Amino acid sequence: RSVHSYEQYNELENIYAWTANIAAQNPNLVTRSQIGTSFEGRPIYLLKVGKAGANKNAIFIDCGFHAREWITPAFCQWFVKEAVNSYGSDPEFTNLLNNLDFYVLPVLNVDGYVYTWTNDRMWRKTRSLNKNTPCVGTDPNRNFAAGWGTNGATSSPCSEVYCGTIPESESETRALGDFIRSNLPAIKSYLTIHSYSQMLLFPYSYTHKLANDYDELFTLAEGAVNALSSLYGTQYTYGPGGKTIYLSSGGSDDWAYDTGVKYSFTFELRDTGKYGFILPESEIVETCEETMLAVKYIANHVLNNA
Ligand SMILES: NCCCCC[C@@H](C[SeH])C(=O)O
Ligand SMILES: [Zn+2]
Ligand SMILES: [Zn+2]
Ligand SMILES: [Zn+2]
């Protein structure tokens, strides 16, 4: 049982303890809640980060959708650390935290995350049991009501992109959907953090049709990517998911957008395939710092335009 570190990958129990500690140590900025329970009965924790106040607009950030994408929970933890360390000292971040709430979900797919530590580092899906097959799990990023069960997904439970029996069939995706639905219209932006490819994607992925807000989202993505690459020169591609990476249905970003969350993006963090999902711990700090710049860029746009 190692102790928590922002510069190493943390096992779930240490992330749980961290969520309790960071909230207890920063009561004026951070509150923890549980938005649901996983298939195997683990809590799904959410951190609300920002100066307490009524009727603030909010940005929702989730990490750990896919179990093997370990750099993503590392980023969500880094974001919260940066927020509490910056408040009162960094004017830009202080302004964001005074005027916006950030809902940060460090690990959505908690069962899958544990499984990558204990059994299969390359696991992607949830760990729910499927009927009439030994194949386990649903792809949470094909499980939302956005063109559900069409392009880039399948009804075969043994597939890595199994869409589930119905939209939000998974307790994890249902918890996420319920939270966002019950916090509209305050939630103006939805950022779902994945790896790897170094891409910033926006709706749609389930179709090639252009989003109504295509122009604004494209320009915003461009600015965010430029901010990101300004730190270490990391190159990102950006654009609508269907065109930029591949057609894929049932995605949480497309669902959030169609539900009314305009500033909806999927991040694919480092790298482009050298290490892939097994990104070395030596790259955690740089990856998190550069991603912070993109997220703050988007947050400033939300603050000034939502
Ligand atoms: N909503 C789909 C966004 C584009 C695909 C994202 C990747 C992350 Se690993 C996927 O879910 O296959
Ligand atoms: Zn992913
Ligand atoms: Zn990915
Ligand atoms: Zn920093």
Tab-separated table of C-alpha atoms and ligand atoms in Angstrom:
chain	number	residue	atom	x	y	z
A	1	ARG	CA	0.000	0.000	0.000
A	2	SER	CA	2.040	2.966	-1.262
A	3	VAL	CA	1.166	6.553	-0.333
A	4	HIS	CA	-0.544	8.948	-2.746
A	5	SER	CA	1.592	10.774	-5.295
A	6	TYR	CA	0.655	13.237	-8.044
A	7	GLU	CA	3.655	12.027	-10.033
A	8	GLN	CA	2.833	8.341	-9.966
A	9	TYR	CA	-0.191	6.229	-10.866
A	10	ASN	CA	-2.284	5.617	-7.768
A	11	GLU	CA	-4.313	2.533	-7.013
A	12	LEU	CA	-8.003	3.100	-6.353
A	13	GLU	CA	-7.848	2.891	-2.565
A	14	ASN	CA	-5.250	5.662	-2.526
A	15	ILE	CA	-7.363	7.790	-4.870
A	16	TYR	CA	-10.361	7.283	-2.572
A	17	ALA	CA	-8.299	8.375	0.447
A	18	TRP	CA	-7.013	11.343	-1.531
A	19	THR	CA	-10.580	12.483	-2.361
A	20	ALA	CA	-11.439	12.482	1.345
A	21	ASN	CA	-8.232	14.270	2.350
A	22	ILE	CA	-8.244	16.980	-0.317
A	23	ALA	CA	-11.839	17.847	0.593
A	24	ALA	CA	-11.139	17.810	4.332
A	25	GLN	CA	-8.042	20.004	3.897
A	26	ASN	CA	-9.796	22.554	1.639
A	27	PRO	CA	-13.358	22.886	2.970
A	28	ASN	CA	-13.758	26.344	1.434
A	29	LEU	CA	-12.990	25.039	-2.064
A	30	VAL	CA	-13.615	21.295	-2.305
A	31	THR	CA	-16.595	19.127	-1.361
A	32	ARG	CA	-16.903	15.404	-2.035
A	33	SER	CA	-20.097	13.594	-2.892
A	34	GLN	CA	-20.959	10.108	-4.113
A	35	ILE	CA	-22.982	10.082	-7.313
A	36	GLY	CA	-23.399	6.331	-7.558
A	37	THR	CA	-22.058	2.838	-7.092
A	38	SER	CA	-20.309	0.557	-9.573
A	39	PHE	CA	-21.459	-2.900	-10.666
A	40	GLU	CA	-19.156	-4.467	-8.105
A	41	GLY	CA	-20.368	-2.105	-5.395
A	42	ARG	CA	-17.620	0.503	-5.261
A	43	PRO	CA	-18.489	4.188	-4.673
A	44	ILE	CA	-18.220	6.662	-7.541
A	45	TYR	CA	-16.966	9.910	-5.981
A	46	LEU	CA	-17.291	13.419	-7.374
A	47	LEU	CA	-15.375	16.498	-6.230
A	48	LYS	CA	-16.971	19.935	-6.521
A	49	VAL	CA	-14.143	22.471	-6.803
A	50	GLY	CA	-14.736	26.227	-6.545
A	51	LYS	CA	-15.610	29.038	-4.158
A	52	ALA	CA	-18.943	28.191	-2.579
A	53	GLY	CA	-21.728	30.248	-4.110
A	54	ALA	CA	-25.193	29.963	-5.551
A	55	ASN	CA	-26.124	29.767	-9.225
A	56	LYS	CA	-22.610	29.458	-10.627
A	57	ASN	CA	-22.057	27.998	-14.050
A	58	ALA	CA	-20.151	24.730	-14.010
A	59	ILE	CA	-17.699	22.615	-15.974
A	60	PHE	CA	-17.857	18.829	-15.605
A	61	ILE	CA	-14.634	16.863	-16.051
A	62	ASP	CA	-14.483	13.076	-15.907
A	63	CYS	CA	-11.465	10.754	-15.982
A	64	GLY	CA	-11.004	7.001	-15.889
A	65	PHE	CA	-13.830	6.192	-18.334
A	66	HIS	CA	-11.679	3.443	-19.796
A	67	ALA	CA	-9.798	1.356	-17.272
A	68	ARG	CA	-6.410	1.164	-19.011
A	69	GLU	CA	-6.119	4.906	-19.601
A	70	TRP	CA	-4.221	5.505	-16.347
A	71	ILE	CA	-2.935	8.961	-17.296
A	72	THR	CA	-6.502	10.266	-17.108
A	73	PRO	CA	-7.203	9.777	-13.365
A	74	ALA	CA	-3.717	11.220	-12.863
A	75	PHE	CA	-4.859	14.352	-14.700
A	76	CYS	CA	-8.064	14.751	-12.678
A	77	GLN	CA	-6.046	14.512	-9.457
A	78	TRP	CA	-3.518	17.019	-10.846
A	79	PHE	CA	-6.311	19.451	-11.772
A	80	VAL	CA	-7.702	19.506	-8.220
A	81	LYS	CA	-4.208	19.906	-6.748
A	82	GLU	CA	-3.472	22.823	-9.063
A	83	ALA	CA	-6.800	24.442	-8.205
A	84	VAL	CA	-6.296	24.343	-4.435
A	85	ASN	CA	-2.654	25.419	-4.758
A	86	SER	CA	-3.509	28.299	-7.099
A	87	TYR	CA	-6.476	29.750	-5.275
A	88	GLY	CA	-5.547	33.139	-3.830
A	89	SER	CA	-2.117	33.161	-5.494
A	90	ASP	CA	-2.784	32.785	-9.225
A	91	PRO	CA	-5.187	35.536	-10.339
A	92	GLU	CA	-6.435	33.726	-13.443
A	93	PHE	CA	-7.248	30.463	-11.708
A	94	THR	CA	-8.661	32.334	-8.693
A	95	ASN	CA	-11.000	34.168	-11.040
A	96	LEU	CA	-12.132	30.887	-12.581
A	97	LEU	CA	-12.743	29.323	-9.168
A	98	ASN	CA	-14.632	32.369	-7.918
A	99	ASN	CA	-16.971	32.358	-10.900
A	100	LEU	CA	-17.273	28.732	-11.958
A	101	ASP	CA	-17.681	25.379	-10.290
A	102	PHE	CA	-15.610	22.462	-11.555
A	103	TYR	CA	-17.126	19.034	-11.019
A	104	VAL	CA	-14.215	16.595	-11.181
A	105	LEU	CA	-14.893	12.854	-11.361
A	106	PRO	CA	-11.478	11.224	-10.853
A	107	VAL	CA	-12.413	7.662	-11.842
A	108	LEU	CA	-15.741	6.709	-13.421
A	109	ASN	CA	-14.943	3.097	-14.240
A	110	VAL	CA	-13.716	2.101	-10.793
A	111	ASP	CA	-14.221	-1.651	-11.254
A	112	GLY	CA	-12.293	-1.653	-14.516
A	113	TYR	CA	-9.526	0.473	-13.001
A	114	VAL	CA	-9.010	-2.008	-10.169
A	115	TYR	CA	-9.026	-4.851	-12.698
A	116	THR	CA	-6.146	-3.237	-14.626
A	117	TRP	CA	-4.110	-3.260	-11.379
A	118	THR	CA	-4.976	-6.835	-10.407
A	119	ASN	CA	-5.592	-8.825	-13.575
A	120	ASP	CA	-5.330	-7.180	-17.009
A	121	ARG	CA	-3.511	-3.885	-17.565
A	122	MET	CA	-5.144	-3.533	-20.961
A	123	TRP	CA	-8.769	-3.802	-19.805
A	124	ARG	CA	-11.066	-1.110	-21.250
A	125	LYS	CA	-14.733	-1.772	-20.416
A	126	THR	CA	-16.786	-1.964	-17.225
A	127	ARG	CA	-16.833	-5.266	-15.293
A	128	SER	CA	-20.553	-5.947	-15.437
A	129	LEU	CA	-21.656	-9.511	-16.245
A	130	ASN	CA	-23.356	-10.172	-19.571
A	131	LYS	CA	-26.092	-12.759	-20.057
A	132	ASN	CA	-25.366	-16.039	-21.860
A	133	THR	CA	-21.663	-15.332	-22.322
A	134	PRO	CA	-18.492	-15.417	-20.233
A	135	CYS	CA	-17.486	-12.124	-21.858
A	136	VAL	CA	-17.504	-9.317	-19.295
A	137	GLY	CA	-18.242	-5.603	-19.530
A	138	THR	CA	-19.749	-2.862	-21.624
A	139	ASP	CA	-17.852	0.004	-23.252
A	140	PRO	CA	-19.064	3.002	-21.241
A	141	ASN	CA	-18.214	5.278	-24.169
A	142	ARG	CA	-20.655	3.477	-26.454
A	143	ASN	CA	-23.373	3.271	-23.782
A	144	PHE	CA	-25.038	6.675	-24.023
A	145	ALA	CA	-28.183	7.663	-25.956
A	146	ALA	CA	-26.446	9.350	-28.853
A	147	GLY	CA	-26.931	7.377	-32.032
A	148	TRP	CA	-26.710	4.442	-29.664
A	149	GLY	CA	-25.874	1.048	-31.166
A	150	THR	CA	-25.020	2.284	-34.650
A	151	ASN	CA	-21.605	3.317	-36.026
A	152	GLY	CA	-18.443	2.134	-34.338
A	153	ALA	CA	-20.224	0.012	-31.752
A	154	THR	CA	-21.670	-3.479	-31.580
A	155	SER	CA	-24.231	-5.548	-29.723
A	156	SER	CA	-21.679	-8.353	-29.292
A	157	PRO	CA	-20.783	-8.513	-25.585
A	158	CYS	CA	-17.305	-9.881	-26.310
A	159	SER	CA	-16.337	-6.771	-28.259
A	160	GLU	CA	-14.266	-3.936	-26.768
A	161	VAL	CA	-16.923	-1.558	-28.151
A	162	TYR	CA	-19.993	-3.418	-26.864
A	163	CYS	CA	-22.753	-0.832	-26.519
A	164	GLY	CA	-24.682	-2.604	-23.735
A	165	THR	CA	-28.303	-3.808	-23.700
A	166	ILE	CA	-29.775	-0.295	-23.563
A	167	PRO	CA	-28.358	3.240	-23.204
A	168	GLU	CA	-27.056	3.831	-19.685
A	169	SER	CA	-27.323	0.111	-18.951
A	170	GLU	CA	-24.283	0.453	-16.694
A	171	SER	CA	-24.637	1.738	-13.148
A	172	GLU	CA	-21.606	3.928	-13.823
A	173	THR	CA	-22.988	5.577	-16.964
A	174	ARG	CA	-26.444	5.902	-15.376
A	175	ALA	CA	-24.885	7.725	-12.384
A	176	LEU	CA	-23.100	10.124	-14.721
A	177	GLY	CA	-26.182	10.738	-16.848
A	178	ASP	CA	-28.378	11.288	-13.795
A	179	PHE	CA	-25.951	13.800	-12.314
A	180	ILE	CA	-25.641	15.846	-15.489
A	181	ARG	CA	-29.391	15.777	-16.153
A	182	SER	CA	-30.102	16.975	-12.614
A	183	ASN	CA	-27.547	19.802	-12.818
A	184	LEU	CA	-28.613	21.311	-16.108
A	185	PRO	CA	-28.586	24.120	-17.111
A	186	ALA	CA	-25.697	25.091	-14.786
A	187	ILE	CA	-23.339	22.659	-16.535
A	188	LYS	CA	-22.102	24.599	-19.565
A	189	SER	CA	-19.147	22.377	-20.447
A	190	TYR	CA	-18.443	18.645	-20.405
A	191	LEU	CA	-14.827	17.445	-20.705
A	192	THR	CA	-14.226	13.699	-20.820
A	193	ILE	CA	-10.572	12.734	-20.547
A	194	HIS	CA	-9.242	9.694	-22.405
A	195	SER	CA	-5.943	8.454	-23.820
A	196	TYR	CA	-4.101	8.032	-26.141
A	197	SER	CA	-3.697	9.877	-29.513
A	198	GLN	CA	-3.109	13.535	-28.641
A	199	MET	CA	-6.427	14.804	-29.973
A	200	LEU	CA	-9.109	17.298	-28.918
A	201	LEU	CA	-12.449	16.108	-30.258
A	202	PHE	CA	-15.952	17.565	-30.244
A	203	PRO	CA	-19.387	16.404	-31.517
A	204	TYR	CA	-20.307	14.560	-33.492
A	205	SER	CA	-18.762	11.113	-33.517
A	206	TYR	CA	-21.930	9.167	-34.208
A	207	THR	CA	-22.474	10.912	-37.525
A	208	HIS	CA	-20.662	13.096	-40.016
A	209	LYS	CA	-23.302	15.793	-39.672
A	210	LEU	CA	-21.908	19.067	-38.330
A	211	ALA	CA	-22.893	20.272	-34.871
A	212	ASN	CA	-24.926	23.498	-34.788
A	213	ASP	CA	-22.044	25.121	-32.876
A	214	TYR	CA	-19.370	23.681	-35.169
A	215	ASP	CA	-17.640	26.975	-35.898
A	216	GLU	CA	-17.387	28.034	-32.263
A	217	LEU	CA	-16.270	24.575	-31.117
A	218	PHE	CA	-13.645	24.337	-33.882
A	219	THR	CA	-12.199	27.747	-33.022
A	220	LEU	CA	-12.239	26.937	-29.314
A	221	ALA	CA	-10.506	23.605	-29.922
A	222	GLU	CA	-7.863	25.361	-32.014
A	223	GLY	CA	-7.140	27.844	-29.235
A	224	ALA	CA	-7.046	25.140	-26.596
A	225	VAL	CA	-4.654	23.008	-28.628
A	226	ASN	CA	-2.389	25.986	-29.264
A	227	ALA	CA	-2.342	26.718	-25.532
A	228	LEU	CA	-1.460	23.097	-24.815
A	229	SER	CA	1.357	22.890	-27.316
A	230	SER	CA	2.847	26.223	-26.161
A	231	LEU	CA	4.357	24.494	-23.099
A	232	TYR	CA	6.327	21.535	-24.448
A	233	GLY	CA	5.468	21.613	-28.146
A	234	THR	CA	3.183	18.594	-27.916
A	235	GLN	CA	1.234	18.357	-31.149
A	236	TYR	CA	-2.515	17.668	-31.039
A	237	THR	CA	-4.988	17.239	-33.850
A	238	TYR	CA	-8.505	18.506	-33.338
A	239	GLY	CA	-11.946	18.460	-34.924
A	240	PRO	CA	-15.228	16.573	-34.878
A	241	GLY	CA	-14.735	13.039	-33.631
A	242	GLY	CA	-16.291	11.261	-36.583
A	243	LYS	CA	-13.868	12.862	-38.982
A	244	THR	CA	-10.796	13.265	-36.772
A	245	ILE	CA	-10.546	9.813	-35.144
A	246	TYR	CA	-13.364	7.446	-36.232
A	247	LEU	CA	-17.154	7.175	-36.324
A	248	SER	CA	-18.338	5.949	-32.926
A	249	SER	CA	-21.830	6.001	-31.464
A	250	GLY	CA	-23.093	6.135	-27.887
A	251	GLY	CA	-20.444	8.572	-26.695
A	252	SER	CA	-20.847	10.673	-23.557
A	253	ASP	CA	-19.654	13.815	-25.353
A	254	ASP	CA	-22.265	13.552	-28.110
A	255	TRP	CA	-24.945	12.766	-25.523
A	256	ALA	CA	-23.982	15.747	-23.364
A	257	TYR	CA	-24.024	18.035	-26.401
A	258	ASP	CA	-27.459	16.854	-27.542
A	259	THR	CA	-28.643	17.201	-23.921
A	260	GLY	CA	-27.706	20.894	-24.054
A	261	VAL	CA	-24.105	21.080	-22.828
A	262	LYS	CA	-22.638	23.176	-25.629
A	263	TYR	CA	-18.925	23.056	-24.790
A	264	SER	CA	-18.494	19.307	-24.987
A	265	PHE	CA	-15.057	17.829	-25.699
A	266	THR	CA	-13.220	14.530	-25.579
A	267	PHE	CA	-9.491	14.732	-24.831
A	268	GLU	CA	-7.147	12.004	-25.994
A	269	LEU	CA	-3.983	12.628	-23.969
A	270	ARG	CA	-0.395	11.499	-24.666
A	271	ASP	CA	1.085	9.768	-26.488
A	272	THR	CA	0.685	8.804	-30.163
A	273	GLY	CA	1.614	5.150	-29.780
A	274	LYS	CA	5.171	4.855	-28.527
A	275	TYR	CA	3.950	3.751	-25.100
A	276	GLY	CA	0.201	4.161	-25.697
A	277	PHE	CA	-1.893	3.348	-22.647
A	278	ILE	CA	1.280	2.399	-20.722
A	279	LEU	CA	2.540	5.970	-20.568
A	280	PRO	CA	5.638	6.092	-18.332
A	281	GLU	CA	5.230	7.808	-14.949
A	282	SER	CA	8.059	10.125	-16.044
A	283	GLU	CA	5.599	11.773	-18.436
A	284	ILE	CA	2.792	12.373	-15.927
A	285	VAL	CA	3.855	15.873	-14.867
A	286	GLU	CA	4.382	17.230	-18.385
A	287	THR	CA	1.188	15.665	-19.670
A	288	CYS	CA	-0.819	17.132	-16.782
A	289	GLU	CA	0.749	20.595	-16.991
A	290	GLU	CA	0.143	20.955	-20.733
A	291	THR	CA	-3.412	19.629	-20.423
A	292	MET	CA	-4.084	22.189	-17.670
A	293	LEU	CA	-3.450	24.943	-20.220
A	294	ALA	CA	-6.073	23.580	-22.602
A	295	VAL	CA	-8.644	23.075	-19.845
A	296	LYS	CA	-8.083	26.598	-18.477
A	297	TYR	CA	-8.365	27.994	-22.012
A	298	ILE	CA	-11.753	26.331	-22.413
A	299	ALA	CA	-12.817	27.419	-18.919
A	300	ASN	CA	-12.012	31.057	-19.696
A	301	HIS	CA	-14.060	30.825	-22.895
A	302	VAL	CA	-16.971	29.337	-20.918
A	303	LEU	CA	-16.679	32.106	-18.309
A	304	ASN	CA	-16.780	34.797	-20.991
A	305	ASN	CA	-19.352	33.278	-23.330
A	306	ALA	CA	-21.745	30.907	-21.550
B	1	LIG	N1	-17.550	10.037	-28.264
B	1	LIG	C1	-16.444	9.500	-29.038
B	1	LIG	C2	-15.228	10.400	-29.015
B	1	LIG	C3	-14.160	9.813	-29.922
B	1	LIG	C4	-13.681	8.430	-29.492
B	1	LIG	C5	-13.012	8.483	-28.141
B	1	LIG	C6	-12.277	7.195	-27.793
B	1	LIG	C7	-11.623	7.345	-26.476
B	1	LIG	SE1	-10.565	5.826	-26.014
B	1	LIG	C8	-13.222	5.990	-27.782
B	1	LIG	O1	-14.127	5.989	-26.924
B	1	LIG	O2	-13.054	5.104	-28.615
B	2	ZN	ZN	-10.931	5.947	-23.721
B	3	ZN	ZN	-8.561	6.592	-26.610
B	4	ZN	ZN	1.363	23.525	-12.434
